[in-house]
């Protein structure tokens, strides 16, 4: 158990809909990262928050947005969903803002868009 | 534009032998490298890391080697065990520390009995 909690574990929704994925980081971790893993793809970095502020942005679509709340949990919002958005979405957290540290991953949310 | 490349999608190794997983990177600004292991239906778990000031880091059966001039790193697992069957991701963090941990596409390791 990494200490990072993601809900829900599975999500099935229709095209055009909007969903929210939730992540609770490990206790004490201030950084939260979101990654997308599609079939045959590695972990694509989407976005990172540190202590409530956006810190780094990757290949995140404009239809996607995220935020980190004062209690440090984070939500990833996916809207106008398309079939190609079906993927595993992972959240990770780490303790420091910058430095030689690894991130700890949650078990992921499997999103299926039908 | 794949900055971290794992060119072998899969690898099969006999139990007890050495497993060598390779990773190449293109960005010379990367200065910290990590390996993650992932089982099906689980999130990736951190395995071992290496800073660019080193060329080797060892942790039990796992050793990571870094060749900066070739922009290449490798993970050695000796001896390989059945529980090592998983997908292994190579990852890198850039010097400017903007916290993007960039991952490769992964290599699926099969340990054969």
Short mmCIF file of C-alpha atoms in Angstrom, two decimals:
data_model
loop_
_atom_site.label_atom_id
_atom_site.label_comp_id
_atom_site.label_asym_id
_atom_site.label_seq_id
_atom_site.Cartn_x
_atom_site.Cartn_y
_atom_site.Cartn_z
CA UNK A 1 0.00 0.00 0.00
CA UNK A 2 1.65 3.21 -1.24
CA UNK A 3 -0.53 5.45 0.91
CA UNK A 4 -1.94 7.21 -2.17
CA UNK A 5 -5.67 6.68 -2.60
CA UNK A 6 -7.52 7.07 -5.86
CA UNK A 7 -11.25 6.89 -6.37
CA UNK A 8 -13.10 5.49 -8.12
CA UNK A 9 -11.18 2.41 -9.22
CA UNK A 10 -13.30 1.95 -12.31
CA UNK A 11 -15.46 4.36 -14.25
CA UNK A 12 -17.57 3.74 -17.33
CA UNK A 13 -19.17 6.69 -19.02
CA UNK A 14 -20.48 7.82 -22.38
CA UNK A 15 -18.86 10.09 -24.91
CA UNK A 16 -19.47 13.75 -24.29
CA UNK A 17 -19.79 13.32 -20.55
CA UNK A 18 -17.68 14.78 -17.75
CA UNK A 19 -16.03 12.88 -14.91
CA UNK A 20 -13.96 13.72 -11.86
CA UNK A 21 -11.16 11.55 -10.59
CA UNK A 22 -10.03 11.99 -7.03
CA UNK A 23 -6.66 11.50 -5.39
CA UNK A 24 -5.60 11.65 -1.76
CA UNK A 25 -1.82 11.89 -1.42
CA UNK A 26 0.30 10.23 1.23
CA UNK A 27 0.22 11.96 4.56
CA UNK A 28 2.73 14.79 4.49
CA UNK A 29 3.22 14.83 0.72
CA UNK A 30 2.70 18.24 -0.83
CA UNK A 31 3.22 17.34 -4.49
CA UNK A 32 0.58 15.57 -6.55
CA UNK A 33 1.13 14.36 -10.09
CA UNK A 34 -1.36 13.05 -12.63
CA UNK A 35 -0.43 10.56 -15.34
CA UNK A 36 -2.33 8.88 -18.13
CA UNK A 37 -1.49 5.39 -19.33
CA UNK A 38 -3.10 4.34 -22.59
CA UNK A 39 -2.71 1.02 -24.36
CA UNK A 40 0.93 0.50 -25.42
CA UNK A 41 1.86 3.90 -24.06
CA UNK A 42 4.03 4.73 -21.14
CA UNK A 43 2.99 6.98 -18.34
CA UNK A 44 2.20 10.32 -19.92
CA UNK A 45 2.67 13.21 -17.53
CA UNK A 46 -0.39 15.43 -17.40
CA UNK A 47 0.05 17.94 -14.61
CA UNK A 48 1.61 18.51 -11.20
CA UNK A 49 0.50 20.53 -8.20
CA UNK A 50 2.52 21.56 -5.21
CA UNK A 51 0.80 22.78 -2.08
CA UNK A 52 -2.25 23.93 -3.98
CA UNK A 53 -0.51 25.57 -6.90
CA UNK A 54 0.04 24.28 -10.40
CA UNK A 55 3.75 23.54 -10.75
CA UNK A 56 4.27 21.77 -14.06
CA UNK A 57 2.18 20.94 -17.06
CA UNK A 58 2.63 18.15 -19.55
CA UNK A 59 0.54 16.87 -22.43
CA UNK A 60 -2.77 17.72 -20.85
CA UNK A 61 -5.68 18.42 -23.15
CA UNK A 62 -7.66 21.62 -22.79
CA UNK A 63 -10.70 19.47 -22.02
CA UNK A 64 -8.90 18.28 -18.90
CA UNK A 65 -8.27 20.30 -15.78
CA UNK A 66 -7.08 19.65 -12.28
CA UNK A 67 -6.84 21.31 -8.92
CA UNK A 68 -5.38 20.68 -5.50
CA UNK A 69 -7.41 21.63 -2.48
CA UNK A 70 -6.28 23.05 0.89
CA UNK A 71 -6.37 19.57 2.41
CA UNK A 72 -3.97 18.57 -0.42
CA UNK A 73 -6.27 16.14 -2.14
CA UNK A 74 -6.49 16.61 -5.88
CA UNK A 75 -9.12 16.18 -8.54
CA UNK A 76 -8.69 15.62 -12.25
CA UNK A 77 -11.66 16.73 -14.31
CA UNK A 78 -12.16 15.27 -17.76
CA UNK A 79 -14.88 16.79 -19.92
CA UNK A 80 -16.37 16.26 -23.37
CA UNK A 81 -15.06 12.76 -23.15
CA UNK A 82 -14.01 10.92 -26.28
CA UNK A 83 -13.41 7.24 -26.89
CA UNK A 84 -9.67 7.91 -26.99
CA UNK A 85 -9.72 9.16 -23.42
CA UNK A 86 -10.20 5.60 -22.24
CA UNK A 87 -7.10 4.88 -20.19
CA UNK A 88 -5.68 4.30 -16.77
CA UNK A 89 -5.21 7.50 -14.85
CA UNK A 90 -2.65 7.46 -12.08
CA UNK A 91 -2.05 9.90 -9.33
CA UNK A 92 1.28 10.06 -7.53
CA UNK A 93 2.56 12.08 -4.63
CA UNK A 94 5.94 13.04 -3.29
CA UNK A 95 7.14 14.80 -0.20
CA UNK A 96 9.30 17.55 -1.63
CA UNK A 97 8.90 20.19 -4.28
CA UNK A 98 12.25 19.69 -5.90
CA UNK A 99 14.93 17.18 -5.21
CA UNK A 100 16.02 13.66 -5.68
CA UNK A 101 12.93 11.91 -4.54
CA UNK A 102 10.65 9.28 -5.91
CA UNK A 103 6.92 9.61 -6.29
CA UNK A 104 4.47 7.09 -4.85
CA UNK A 105 1.62 5.99 -7.05
CA UNK A 106 -1.98 5.14 -6.34
CA UNK A 107 -3.63 2.11 -7.87
CA UNK A 108 -5.17 4.13 -10.64
CA UNK A 109 -8.62 4.78 -12.03
CA UNK A 110 -9.56 2.85 -15.12
CA UNK A 111 -11.75 5.04 -17.29
CA UNK A 112 -13.76 3.48 -20.08
CA UNK A 113 -15.58 5.79 -22.46
CA UNK A 114 -18.27 4.07 -24.52
CA UNK B 1 8.83 13.19 -28.92
CA UNK B 2 9.90 10.38 -26.62
CA UNK B 3 12.59 11.73 -24.32
CA UNK B 4 12.93 8.46 -22.43
CA UNK B 5 13.04 5.39 -24.62
CA UNK B 6 12.72 1.75 -23.72
CA UNK B 7 13.17 0.05 -27.05
CA UNK B 8 12.38 -3.47 -25.90
CA UNK B 9 8.65 -3.88 -25.25
CA UNK B 10 9.27 -7.27 -23.69
CA UNK B 11 12.03 -9.52 -22.41
CA UNK B 12 12.07 -13.16 -21.34
CA UNK B 13 14.72 -14.45 -18.95
CA UNK B 14 15.27 -17.81 -17.31
CA UNK B 15 14.80 -17.89 -13.55
CA UNK B 16 18.15 -17.53 -11.81
CA UNK B 17 19.79 -15.71 -14.72
CA UNK B 18 20.50 -12.01 -15.06
CA UNK B 19 17.81 -9.68 -16.42
CA UNK B 20 19.06 -6.54 -18.13
CA UNK B 21 16.59 -3.82 -18.96
CA UNK B 22 17.78 -0.92 -21.03
CA UNK B 23 16.77 2.71 -21.27
CA UNK B 24 18.00 5.57 -23.45
CA UNK B 25 17.30 9.25 -23.04
CA UNK B 26 17.68 12.22 -25.31
CA UNK B 27 17.57 15.19 -22.95
CA UNK B 28 20.99 16.03 -21.54
CA UNK B 29 19.25 18.08 -18.83
CA UNK B 30 18.05 14.93 -17.11
CA UNK B 31 20.09 14.40 -13.98
CA UNK B 32 18.14 11.95 -11.87
CA UNK B 33 16.86 8.60 -13.03
CA UNK B 34 14.46 6.10 -11.54
CA UNK B 35 13.14 2.65 -12.22
CA UNK B 36 9.59 1.66 -11.36
CA UNK B 37 8.01 -1.76 -11.38
CA UNK B 38 4.36 -2.32 -12.16
CA UNK B 39 2.17 -5.36 -11.65
CA UNK B 40 -1.20 -5.64 -13.41
CA UNK B 41 -4.02 -3.77 -11.68
CA UNK B 42 -1.56 -1.93 -9.43
CA UNK B 43 0.15 1.42 -9.58
CA UNK B 44 3.87 1.63 -10.33
CA UNK B 45 6.16 1.18 -7.35
CA UNK B 46 9.56 2.74 -6.97
CA UNK B 47 12.45 0.32 -7.32
CA UNK B 48 15.78 2.11 -7.48
CA UNK B 49 17.24 5.45 -8.53
CA UNK B 50 20.54 7.00 -9.54
CA UNK B 51 21.86 10.51 -9.63
CA UNK B 52 23.85 11.73 -12.60
CA UNK B 53 26.91 12.17 -10.42
CA UNK B 54 27.10 8.41 -10.04
CA UNK B 55 27.54 5.64 -12.56
CA UNK B 56 26.23 2.80 -10.44
CA UNK B 57 23.76 2.24 -7.64
CA UNK B 58 23.07 -1.11 -6.04
CA UNK B 59 20.24 -2.31 -3.84
CA UNK B 60 20.16 -6.02 -3.17
CA UNK B 61 19.49 -7.89 -6.39
CA UNK B 62 18.97 -4.65 -8.31
CA UNK B 63 21.74 -2.54 -9.81
CA UNK B 64 21.32 0.48 -12.02
CA UNK B 65 24.15 1.61 -14.28
CA UNK B 66 24.33 5.04 -15.86
CA UNK B 67 26.44 5.97 -18.88
CA UNK B 68 26.02 9.71 -19.26
CA UNK B 69 28.12 10.02 -22.39
CA UNK B 70 25.92 7.48 -24.14
CA UNK B 71 22.73 8.77 -22.47
CA UNK B 72 21.99 5.22 -21.48
CA UNK B 73 21.03 3.45 -18.32
CA UNK B 74 20.32 -0.13 -17.50
CA UNK B 75 18.74 -2.11 -14.71
CA UNK B 76 20.30 -5.43 -13.79
CA UNK B 77 18.40 -7.99 -11.75
CA UNK B 78 20.50 -10.85 -10.41
CA UNK B 79 19.35 -13.52 -9.88
CA UNK B 80 15.98 -13.16 -11.57
CA UNK B 81 13.03 -14.54 -9.64
CA UNK B 82 9.45 -15.36 -10.68
CA UNK B 83 8.13 -12.39 -8.71
CA UNK B 84 10.20 -10.09 -10.90
CA UNK B 85 7.79 -10.67 -13.78
CA UNK B 86 6.26 -7.23 -14.26
CA UNK B 87 6.46 -4.13 -16.41
CA UNK B 88 9.49 -1.97 -15.68
CA UNK B 89 9.41 1.75 -16.37
CA UNK B 90 12.46 3.91 -16.69
CA UNK B 91 11.95 7.53 -15.64
CA UNK B 92 13.96 10.74 -15.56
CA UNK B 93 13.83 14.10 -13.80
CA UNK B 94 15.39 17.18 -15.40
CA UNK B 95 18.03 19.39 -13.84
CA UNK B 96 15.71 22.38 -13.67
CA UNK B 97 13.54 20.34 -11.32
CA UNK B 98 10.24 21.40 -12.73
CA UNK B 99 9.11 18.10 -11.37
CA UNK B 100 8.05 16.49 -14.57
CA UNK B 101 8.98 12.89 -14.04
CA UNK B 102 9.23 11.64 -17.60
CA UNK B 103 8.56 7.94 -18.12
CA UNK B 104 9.44 5.53 -20.88
CA UNK B 105 6.87 3.16 -22.36
CA UNK B 106 7.98 0.26 -20.22
CA UNK B 107 9.45 -3.19 -20.77
CA UNK B 108 7.48 -6.28 -19.83
CA UNK B 109 9.79 -8.79 -18.14
CA UNK B 110 8.82 -12.46 -18.13
CA UNK B 111 10.78 -14.75 -15.85
CA UNK B 112 10.64 -18.28 -17.19
CA UNK B 113 10.70 -21.30 -14.85
#
